[in-house]
């Protein structure tokens, strides 16, 4: 089996590439990535030289390059995307271009290379469902929940999601889609809330908590997510969507208190800042379909252990995040109010 992973130099992609090489000894992986600000080959230094691994610096919007690369490939796992909601608020253009148009260009190239019979997995997001009310604790996103996107990021991901669905319906392509909740773990770009808060605290800075901190997210360890994607690649039913979640809902205030407590700080390190515009209130996933049909469930996401391990990783890898953070990046909060 030869899998091409788009976005294989990003946070989830590097974990997925490592997992395939470790857990599927007969497989080859091509990592196809444009190396935007969040793509970092340093995260894969341990597999450099592995003869089952190769890297192609390429954009998913580059049809010509895809036509050269895709013929020898058995399956595509499409993870490449602009992934940060705050950036999509500042400038939505790159999101529509990479996430919606890029997915269409890749689907067309995949069909040109092999017709419709080879598998294409699209890594979408739970954010395509919009938001759930805070009051109704029993409400969950199912695969039948209508897509009601609220941010330019989620709208651009939904564009790709709907393209994938349309290529199955219209052309009969072998596609499967996953919609996953918030990931955490090592090597996450420190613009996302957990690595941002941990690295701020390691630098003696306060953590900028948006609004009143009541917003709820469902946290899943990145390796659990990657195992779910691998399961869907191997066993998912063609044309289906599978929700992926951690059964690990926390308000941002609870999350912040957990990080502060692990790191030995108190509430004085919280800075309540103006809310993210359009901030979705609550994400919560019904992941019973993937468990029932494919036997996947999370095994590495339980707190506090998995969160403590993640905090330890950033504590022990200061040189990595200092290098990554040294670029031009400023958080949404800093650009607006800093
Ligand atoms: P990331 O930003 O860390 O990595 C994205 C990768 O895609 C980078 O390596 C980047 O260089 C590459 N890329 C971006 N645009 C590209 C283009 N036009 N052509 C080729 N490569 C390009 O993101 P992540 O957190 O690893 O997310 C990976 C995927 O998982 C995304 O599709 C995201 O929407 C989805 N997802 C993420 C989460 C999460 O919590 N992080 C949850 C659910 C779904
Ligand atoms: O749900 C899946 C999605 O999770 C993925 O599709 C996205 O790619 C990924 O970025 C993530 O989106 P979020 O917007 O939920 O993640 P983020 O880490 O940016 O924010 C998590 C929560 O923390 C959110 O409610 C906003 C809040 N937050 C975030 C930042 C960066 C703060 O309070 N302060 C901050 O500085």
GROMACS .gro file of C-alpha atoms and ligand atoms in nm:
model
  418
    1UNK     CA    1   0.000   0.000   0.000
    2UNK     CA    2   0.133   0.343  -0.097
    3UNK     CA    3  -0.050   0.630   0.076
    4UNK     CA    4  -0.012   0.997  -0.013
    5UNK     CA    5  -0.079   1.223   0.285
    6UNK     CA    6  -0.142   1.590   0.209
    7UNK     CA    7  -0.047   1.823   0.494
    8UNK     CA    8   0.187   1.556   0.631
    9UNK     CA    9   0.421   1.822   0.772
   10UNK     CA   10   0.151   1.974   0.995
   11UNK     CA   11   0.053   1.888   1.352
   12UNK     CA   12  -0.184   1.599   1.276
   13UNK     CA   13  -0.010   1.501   0.951
   14UNK     CA   14   0.329   1.437   1.114
   15UNK     CA   15   0.165   1.220   1.378
   16UNK     CA   16  -0.022   1.029   1.104
   17UNK     CA   17   0.291   0.974   0.892
   18UNK     CA   18   0.481   0.846   1.197
   19UNK     CA   19   0.192   0.614   1.286
   20UNK     CA   20   0.176   0.456   0.940
   21UNK     CA   21   0.551   0.389   0.932
   22UNK     CA   22   0.537   0.243   1.284
   23UNK     CA   23   0.213   0.040   1.266
   24UNK     CA   24   0.191  -0.065   0.898
   25UNK     CA   25   0.532  -0.220   0.821
   26UNK     CA   26   0.452  -0.301   0.457
   27UNK     CA   27   0.326   0.046   0.363
   28UNK     CA   28   0.494   0.339   0.188
   29UNK     CA   29   0.407   0.704   0.258
   30UNK     CA   30   0.449   1.011   0.042
   31UNK     CA   31   0.414   1.332   0.238
   32UNK     CA   32   0.282   1.606   0.005
   33UNK     CA   33   0.295   1.946   0.174
   34UNK     CA   34   0.342   2.310   0.070
   35UNK     CA   35   0.527   2.391   0.396
   36UNK     CA   36   0.324   2.694   0.495
   37UNK     CA   37   0.395   2.860   0.832
   38UNK     CA   38   0.252   2.555   1.016
   39UNK     CA   39   0.429   2.285   0.814
   40UNK     CA   40   0.754   2.177   0.974
   41UNK     CA   41   0.972   1.889   0.855
   42UNK     CA   42   1.174   1.916   1.176
   43UNK     CA   43   0.882   1.730   1.338
   44UNK     CA   44   0.971   1.428   1.122
   45UNK     CA   45   1.348   1.429   1.163
   46UNK     CA   46   1.339   1.082   1.326
   47UNK     CA   47   1.209   0.921   1.003
   48UNK     CA   48   1.444   1.097   0.760
   49UNK     CA   49   1.623   0.827   0.563
   50UNK     CA   50   1.342   0.572   0.610
   51UNK     CA   51   1.319   0.411   0.266
   52UNK     CA   52   0.939   0.373   0.295
   53UNK     CA   53   0.901   0.752   0.333
   54UNK     CA   54   0.935   1.032   0.080
   55UNK     CA   55   0.855   1.403   0.085
   56UNK     CA   56   0.729   1.619  -0.203
   57UNK     CA   57   0.709   1.994  -0.150
   58UNK     CA   58   0.385   2.071  -0.328
   59UNK     CA   59   0.061   2.261  -0.313
   60UNK     CA   60  -0.276   2.085  -0.337
   61UNK     CA   61  -0.376   2.355  -0.587
   62UNK     CA   62  -0.091   2.254  -0.822
   63UNK     CA   63  -0.266   2.023  -1.073
   64UNK     CA   64   0.046   1.974  -1.285
   65UNK     CA   65   0.260   1.852  -0.997
   66UNK     CA   66  -0.022   1.629  -0.870
   67UNK     CA   67  -0.042   1.466  -1.215
   68UNK     CA   68   0.326   1.371  -1.179
   69UNK     CA   69   0.299   1.242  -0.822
   70UNK     CA   70  -0.036   1.061  -0.802
   71UNK     CA   71   0.000   0.778  -1.060
   72UNK     CA   72   0.201   0.549  -0.827
   73UNK     CA   73  -0.027   0.604  -0.527
   74UNK     CA   74  -0.294   0.363  -0.392
   75UNK     CA   75  -0.483   0.597  -0.157
   76UNK     CA   76  -0.496   0.965  -0.061
   77UNK     CA   77  -0.550   1.101   0.290
   78UNK     CA   78  -0.623   1.472   0.251
   79UNK     CA   79  -0.524   1.668   0.563
   80UNK     CA   80  -0.367   1.981   0.411
   81UNK     CA   81  -0.554   2.296   0.510
   82UNK     CA   82  -0.535   2.641   0.656
   83UNK     CA   83  -0.642   2.533   1.004
   84UNK     CA   84  -0.670   2.830   1.242
   85UNK     CA   85  -1.006   3.001   1.299
   86UNK     CA   86  -0.851   3.330   1.418
   87UNK     CA   87  -0.646   3.365   1.100
   88UNK     CA   88  -0.960   3.306   0.891
   89UNK     CA   89  -1.122   3.601   1.069
   90UNK     CA   90  -0.828   3.823   0.974
   91UNK     CA   91  -0.808   3.700   0.610
   92UNK     CA   92  -1.041   3.436   0.468
   93UNK     CA   93  -0.895   3.430   0.114
   94UNK     CA   94  -0.624   3.165   0.172
   95UNK     CA   95  -0.882   2.947   0.347
   96UNK     CA   96  -1.125   2.933   0.055
   97UNK     CA   97  -0.835   2.887  -0.182
   98UNK     CA   98  -0.654   2.602  -0.004
   99UNK     CA   99  -0.942   2.431   0.174
  100UNK     CA  100  -1.223   2.449  -0.081
  101UNK     CA  101  -1.052   2.499  -0.418
  102UNK     CA  102  -0.751   2.288  -0.315
  103UNK     CA  103  -0.980   1.995  -0.234
  104UNK     CA  104  -1.152   2.026  -0.573
  105UNK     CA  105  -0.818   2.039  -0.759
  106UNK     CA  106  -0.695   1.732  -0.568
  107UNK     CA  107  -1.017   1.536  -0.632
  108UNK     CA  108  -0.993   1.608  -1.005
  109UNK     CA  109  -0.626   1.504  -1.015
  110UNK     CA  110  -0.706   1.184  -0.824
  111UNK     CA  111  -0.982   1.099  -1.075
  112UNK     CA  112  -0.752   1.175  -1.370
  113UNK     CA  113  -0.485   0.945  -1.223
  114UNK     CA  114  -0.701   0.643  -1.133
  115UNK     CA  115  -1.068   0.687  -1.225
  116UNK     CA  116  -1.304   0.641  -0.931
  117UNK     CA  117  -1.202   0.319  -0.754
  118UNK     CA  118  -0.914   0.423  -0.533
  119UNK     CA  119  -0.981   0.557  -0.187
  120UNK     CA  120  -0.977   0.927  -0.094
  121UNK     CA  121  -1.011   1.016   0.276
  122UNK     CA  122  -1.104   1.377   0.358
  123UNK     CA  123  -1.014   1.497   0.706
  124UNK     CA  124  -1.289   1.746   0.782
  125UNK     CA  125  -1.386   1.898   1.117
  126UNK     CA  126  -1.675   1.904   1.366
  127UNK     CA  127  -1.683   2.282   1.311
  128UNK     CA  128  -1.884   2.229   0.990
  129UNK     CA  129  -2.187   2.159   1.214
  130UNK     CA  130  -2.176   2.508   1.365
  131UNK     CA  131  -2.251   2.533   1.735
  132UNK     CA  132  -2.458   2.363   2.005
  133UNK     CA  133  -2.639   2.549   2.285
  134UNK     CA  134  -2.460   2.561   2.621
  135UNK     CA  135  -2.785   2.495   2.809
  136UNK     CA  136  -2.867   2.153   2.659
  137UNK     CA  137  -2.589   1.925   2.783
  138UNK     CA  138  -2.738   1.625   2.599
  139UNK     CA  139  -2.725   1.782   2.252
  140UNK     CA  140  -2.455   1.625   2.030
  141UNK     CA  141  -2.342   1.657   1.667
  142UNK     CA  142  -2.433   1.343   1.471
  143UNK     CA  143  -2.338   1.274   1.110
  144UNK     CA  144  -2.691   1.384   1.016
  145UNK     CA  145  -2.666   1.726   1.183
  146UNK     CA  146  -2.703   1.993   0.910
  147UNK     CA  147  -2.388   2.185   0.815
  148UNK     CA  148  -2.424   2.537   0.959
  149UNK     CA  149  -2.081   2.695   0.944
  150UNK     CA  150  -2.010   3.007   1.149
  151UNK     CA  151  -1.647   3.098   1.075
  152UNK     CA  152  -1.469   3.151   0.743
  153UNK     CA  153  -1.247   2.853   0.841
  154UNK     CA  154  -1.539   2.617   0.893
  155UNK     CA  155  -1.714   2.744   0.579
  156UNK     CA  156  -1.401   2.673   0.374
  157UNK     CA  157  -1.370   2.322   0.524
  158UNK     CA  158  -1.739   2.260   0.455
  159UNK     CA  159  -1.675   2.364   0.093
  160UNK     CA  160  -1.421   2.081   0.067
  161UNK     CA  161  -1.651   1.844   0.256
  162UNK     CA  162  -1.938   1.909   0.014
  163UNK     CA  163  -1.709   1.872  -0.289
  164UNK     CA  164  -1.604   1.529  -0.161
  165UNK     CA  165  -1.969   1.431  -0.116
  166UNK     CA  166  -2.054   1.561  -0.464
  167UNK     CA  167  -1.770   1.365  -0.630
  168UNK     CA  168  -1.903   1.046  -0.472
  169UNK     CA  169  -2.262   1.121  -0.574
  170UNK     CA  170  -2.183   1.245  -0.925
  171UNK     CA  171  -1.879   1.042  -1.030
  172UNK     CA  172  -1.899   0.743  -0.794
  173UNK     CA  173  -1.558   0.815  -0.640
  174UNK     CA  174  -1.450   0.605  -0.341
  175UNK     CA  175  -1.443   0.875  -0.073
  176UNK     CA  176  -1.483   0.873   0.306
  177UNK     CA  177  -1.497   1.181   0.532
  178UNK     CA  178  -1.405   1.221   0.898
  179UNK     CA  179  -1.528   1.508   1.118
  180UNK     CA  180  -1.317   1.538   1.428
  181UNK     CA  181  -1.318   1.747   1.746
  182UNK     CA  182  -1.027   1.954   1.890
  183UNK     CA  183  -0.691   1.776   1.888
  184UNK     CA  184  -0.412   1.819   2.141
  185UNK     CA  185  -0.065   1.672   2.184
  186UNK     CA  186   0.301   1.739   2.098
  187UNK     CA  187   0.418   1.946   1.797
  188UNK     CA  188   0.102   2.160   1.773
  189UNK     CA  189   0.167   2.508   1.635
  190UNK     CA  190   0.154   2.743   1.938
  191UNK     CA  191  -0.131   2.953   1.800
  192UNK     CA  192  -0.389   2.692   1.913
  193UNK     CA  193  -0.512   2.735   2.267
  194UNK     CA  194  -0.330   2.455   2.456
  195UNK     CA  195   0.025   2.511   2.325
  196UNK     CA  196  -0.033   2.891   2.329
  197UNK     CA  197  -0.133   2.890   2.696
  198UNK     CA  198   0.140   2.646   2.802
  199UNK     CA  199   0.419   2.831   2.620
  200UNK     CA  200   0.294   3.170   2.745
  201UNK     CA  201   0.312   3.042   3.102
  202UNK     CA  202   0.658   2.894   3.043
  203UNK     CA  203   0.760   3.246   2.934
  204UNK     CA  204   0.602   3.403   3.244
  205UNK     CA  205   0.318   3.561   3.040
  206UNK     CA  206  -0.055   3.559   3.111
  207UNK     CA  207  -0.301   3.351   2.906
  208UNK     CA  208  -0.558   3.543   2.693
  209UNK     CA  209  -0.894   3.376   2.762
  210UNK     CA  210  -1.161   3.484   2.511
  211UNK     CA  211  -1.490   3.619   2.648
  212UNK     CA  212  -1.609   3.459   2.973
  213UNK     CA  213  -1.440   3.122   2.910
  214UNK     CA  214  -1.773   2.934   2.902
  215UNK     CA  215  -1.721   2.800   2.548
  216UNK     CA  216  -1.691   2.422   2.540
  217UNK     CA  217  -1.464   2.203   2.326
  218UNK     CA  218  -1.425   1.823   2.311
  219UNK     CA  219  -1.056   1.732   2.341
  220UNK     CA  220  -0.903   1.435   2.159
  221UNK     CA  221  -0.539   1.326   2.165
  222UNK     CA  222  -0.384   1.358   1.819
  223UNK     CA  223  -0.280   0.991   1.812
  224UNK     CA  224  -0.638   0.883   1.879
  225UNK     CA  225  -0.744   1.099   1.585
  226UNK     CA  226  -0.477   0.947   1.359
  227UNK     CA  227  -0.582   0.595   1.455
  228UNK     CA  228  -0.941   0.686   1.364
  229UNK     CA  229  -0.830   0.815   1.022
  230UNK     CA  230  -0.629   0.498   0.963
  231UNK     CA  231  -0.932   0.288   1.060
  232UNK     CA  232  -1.155   0.482   0.821
  233UNK     CA  233  -0.898   0.448   0.542
  234UNK     CA  234  -0.892   0.071   0.584
  235UNK     CA  235  -1.248  -0.012   0.682
  236UNK     CA  236  -1.476   0.290   0.629
  237UNK     CA  237  -1.776   0.247   0.399
  238UNK     CA  238  -1.749   0.438   0.074
  239UNK     CA  239  -1.942   0.764   0.065
  240UNK     CA  240  -1.989   0.772   0.443
  241UNK     CA  241  -1.907   1.036   0.703
  242UNK     CA  242  -1.765   0.936   1.044
  243UNK     CA  243  -1.762   1.166   1.347
  244UNK     CA  244  -1.451   1.136   1.565
  245UNK     CA  245  -1.451   1.264   1.925
  246UNK     CA  246  -1.289   1.221   2.264
  247UNK     CA  247  -1.592   1.220   2.501
  248UNK     CA  248  -1.385   1.481   2.680
  249UNK     CA  249  -1.582   1.805   2.694
  250UNK     CA  250  -1.436   2.096   2.890
  251UNK     CA  251  -1.517   2.464   2.907
  252UNK     CA  252  -1.222   2.687   2.820
  253UNK     CA  253  -1.221   2.804   3.182
  254UNK     CA  254  -1.192   2.443   3.305
  255UNK     CA  255  -0.916   2.381   3.052
  256UNK     CA  256  -0.734   2.694   3.167
  257UNK     CA  257  -0.764   2.597   3.534
  258UNK     CA  258  -0.628   2.249   3.456
  259UNK     CA  259  -0.325   2.394   3.274
  260UNK     CA  260  -0.264   2.650   3.552
  261UNK     CA  261  -0.284   2.381   3.818
  262UNK     CA  262  -0.048   2.141   3.633
  263UNK     CA  263   0.201   2.426   3.591
  264UNK     CA  264   0.171   2.556   3.947
  265UNK     CA  265   0.002   2.890   3.871
  266UNK     CA  266  -0.313   3.059   4.000
  267UNK     CA  267  -0.599   3.263   3.849
  268UNK     CA  268  -0.382   3.578   3.847
  269UNK     CA  269  -0.226   3.444   3.523
  270UNK     CA  270  -0.564   3.463   3.339
  271UNK     CA  271  -0.626   3.772   3.127
  272UNK     CA  272  -0.990   3.788   3.014
  273UNK     CA  273  -0.986   3.946   2.668
  274UNK     CA  274  -1.246   4.051   2.413
  275UNK     CA  275  -1.424   3.753   2.260
  276UNK     CA  276  -1.346   3.598   1.921
  277UNK     CA  277  -1.609   3.730   1.674
  278UNK     CA  278  -1.868   3.462   1.596
  279UNK     CA  279  -1.721   3.237   1.867
  280UNK     CA  280  -1.897   2.896   1.858
  281UNK     CA  281  -2.033   2.812   2.204
  282UNK     CA  282  -2.010   2.436   2.226
  283UNK     CA  283  -1.883   2.141   2.021
  284UNK     CA  284  -1.978   1.790   2.133
  285UNK     CA  285  -1.961   1.477   1.926
  286UNK     CA  286  -2.169   1.164   1.899
  287UNK     CA  287  -1.896   0.923   1.784
  288UNK     CA  288  -2.108   0.608   1.820
  289UNK     CA  289  -2.114   0.533   1.445
  290UNK     CA  290  -1.738   0.483   1.408
  291UNK     CA  291  -1.737   0.265   1.722
  292UNK     CA  292  -2.037   0.058   1.612
  293UNK     CA  293  -1.930   0.011   1.249
  294UNK     CA  294  -1.550   0.015   1.263
  295UNK     CA  295  -1.465  -0.061   1.628
  296UNK     CA  296  -1.270   0.263   1.692
  297UNK     CA  297  -1.282   0.449   2.022
  298UNK     CA  298  -1.032   0.682   2.191
  299UNK     CA  299  -0.775   0.523   2.423
  300UNK     CA  300  -0.518   0.799   2.477
  301UNK     CA  301  -0.726   1.111   2.549
  302UNK     CA  302  -0.818   1.074   2.918
  303UNK     CA  303  -0.741   1.372   3.144
  304UNK     CA  304  -0.554   1.467   3.350
  305UNK     CA  305  -0.285   1.218   3.231
  306UNK     CA  306  -0.289   1.306   2.860
  307UNK     CA  307  -0.295   1.681   2.934
  308UNK     CA  308  -0.009   1.648   3.186
  309UNK     CA  309   0.200   1.458   2.928
  310UNK     CA  310   0.131   1.731   2.672
  311UNK     CA  311   0.233   2.008   2.913
  312UNK     CA  312   0.552   1.811   2.990
  313UNK     CA  313   0.632   1.782   2.619
  314UNK     CA  314   0.622   2.162   2.567
  315UNK     CA  315   0.817   2.210   2.889
  316UNK     CA  316   1.091   1.976   2.767
  317UNK     CA  317   1.095   2.107   2.407
  318UNK     CA  318   1.139   2.479   2.457
  319UNK     CA  319   1.391   2.508   2.172
  320UNK     CA  320   1.131   2.367   1.928
  321UNK     CA  321   0.852   2.611   2.013
  322UNK     CA  322   1.086   2.908   2.051
  323UNK     CA  323   1.205   2.848   1.693
  324UNK     CA  324   0.851   2.801   1.566
  325UNK     CA  325   0.723   3.108   1.747
  326UNK     CA  326   1.012   3.326   1.632
  327UNK     CA  327   0.841   3.384   1.292
  328UNK     CA  328   0.611   3.674   1.219
  329UNK     CA  329   0.312   3.518   1.393
  330UNK     CA  330   0.097   3.730   1.623
  331UNK     CA  331  -0.216   3.593   1.786
  332UNK     CA  332  -0.558   3.730   1.695
  333UNK     CA  333  -0.574   3.893   2.034
  334UNK     CA  334  -0.234   4.064   1.986
  335UNK     CA  335  -0.319   4.195   1.639
  336UNK     CA  336  -0.652   4.333   1.754
  337UNK     CA  337  -0.586   4.450   2.106
  338UNK     CA  338  -0.223   4.379   2.194
  339LIG     P1  339  -0.173   2.242   1.066
  339LIG     O1  340  -0.200   2.385   1.035
  339LIG     O2  341  -0.083   2.208   1.179
  339LIG     O3  342  -0.112   2.169   0.935
  339LIG     C1  343  -0.163   2.195   0.806
  339LIG     C2  344  -0.059   2.146   0.705
  339LIG     O4  345  -0.114   2.165   0.574
  339LIG     C3  346   0.074   2.222   0.711
  339LIG     O5  347   0.181   2.131   0.706
  339LIG     C4  348   0.072   2.309   0.585
  339LIG     O6  349   0.201   2.333   0.532
  339LIG     C5  350  -0.014   2.225   0.491
  339LIG     N1  351  -0.082   2.304   0.388
  339LIG     C6  352  -0.161   2.413   0.406
  339LIG     N2  353  -0.207   2.458   0.288
  339LIG     C7  354  -0.157   2.373   0.192
  339LIG     C8  355  -0.171   2.366   0.052
  339LIG     N3  356  -0.243   2.457  -0.016
  339LIG     N4  357  -0.108   2.267  -0.014
  339LIG     C9  358  -0.033   2.175   0.054
  339LIG     N5  359  -0.016   2.178   0.187
  339LIG    C10  360  -0.077   2.277   0.256
  339LIG     O7  361  -0.316   2.176   1.083
  339LIG     P2  362  -0.361   2.048   1.168
  339LIG     O8  363  -0.409   2.093   1.299
  339LIG     O9  364  -0.257   1.945   1.160
  339LIG    O10  365  -0.489   2.002   1.084
  339LIG    C11  366  -0.479   1.906   0.980
  339LIG    C12  367  -0.617   1.881   0.922
  339LIG    O11  368  -0.705   1.833   1.023
  339LIG    C13  369  -0.683   2.006   0.863
  339LIG    O12  370  -0.750   1.968   0.746
  339LIG    C14  371  -0.781   2.049   0.971
  339LIG    O13  372  -0.889   2.118   0.914
  339LIG    C15  373  -0.823   1.915   1.027
  339LIG     N6  374  -0.868   1.914   1.167
  339LIG    C16  375  -0.787   1.968   1.264
  339LIG    C17  376  -0.829   1.960   1.398
  339LIG    C18  377  -0.743   2.018   1.510
  339LIG    O14  378  -0.789   2.026   1.624
  339LIG     N7  379  -0.619   2.059   1.485
  339LIG    C19  380  -0.950   1.899   1.431
  339LIG    C20  381  -1.030   1.847   1.328
  339LIG    C21  382  -0.987   1.854   1.197
  340LIG     O1  383  -1.307   2.149   1.649
  340LIG     C1  384  -1.204   2.120   1.559
  340LIG     C2  385  -1.123   2.244   1.531
  340LIG     O2  386  -1.050   2.273   1.650
  340LIG     C3  387  -1.030   2.230   1.413
  340LIG     O3  388  -1.106   2.210   1.296
  340LIG     C4  389  -0.941   2.353   1.398
  340LIG     O4  390  -0.846   2.332   1.294
  340LIG     C5  391  -0.868   2.377   1.528
  340LIG     O5  392  -0.792   2.495   1.521
  340LIG     C6  393  -0.966   2.386   1.645
  340LIG     O6  394  -1.045   2.508   1.636
  340LIG     P1  395  -1.075   2.598   1.766
  340LIG     O7  396  -1.110   2.735   1.722
  340LIG     O8  397  -1.170   2.530   1.858
  340LIG     O9  398  -0.928   2.594   1.834
  340LIG     P2  399  -0.842   2.706   1.911
  340LIG    O10  400  -0.728   2.632   1.975
  340LIG    O11  401  -0.811   2.822   1.826
  340LIG    O12  402  -0.940   2.754   2.026
  340LIG     C7  403  -0.994   2.663   2.121
  340LIG     C8  404  -1.084   2.742   2.216
  340LIG    O13  405  -1.002   2.830   2.294
  340LIG     C9  406  -1.183   2.830   2.144
  340LIG    O14  407  -1.307   2.829   2.214
  340LIG    C10  408  -1.121   2.969   2.149
  340LIG    C11  409  -1.042   2.967   2.278
  340LIG     N1  410  -0.919   3.050   2.277
  340LIG    C12  411  -0.830   3.032   2.174
  340LIG    C13  412  -0.714   3.108   2.167
  340LIG    C14  413  -0.617   3.089   2.053
  340LIG    C15  414  -0.894   3.143   2.380
  340LIG    O15  415  -0.974   3.156   2.475
  340LIG     N2  416  -0.780   3.219   2.372
  340LIG    C16  417  -0.689   3.205   2.268
  340LIG    O16  418  -0.587   3.278   2.268
   0.00000   0.00000   0.00000
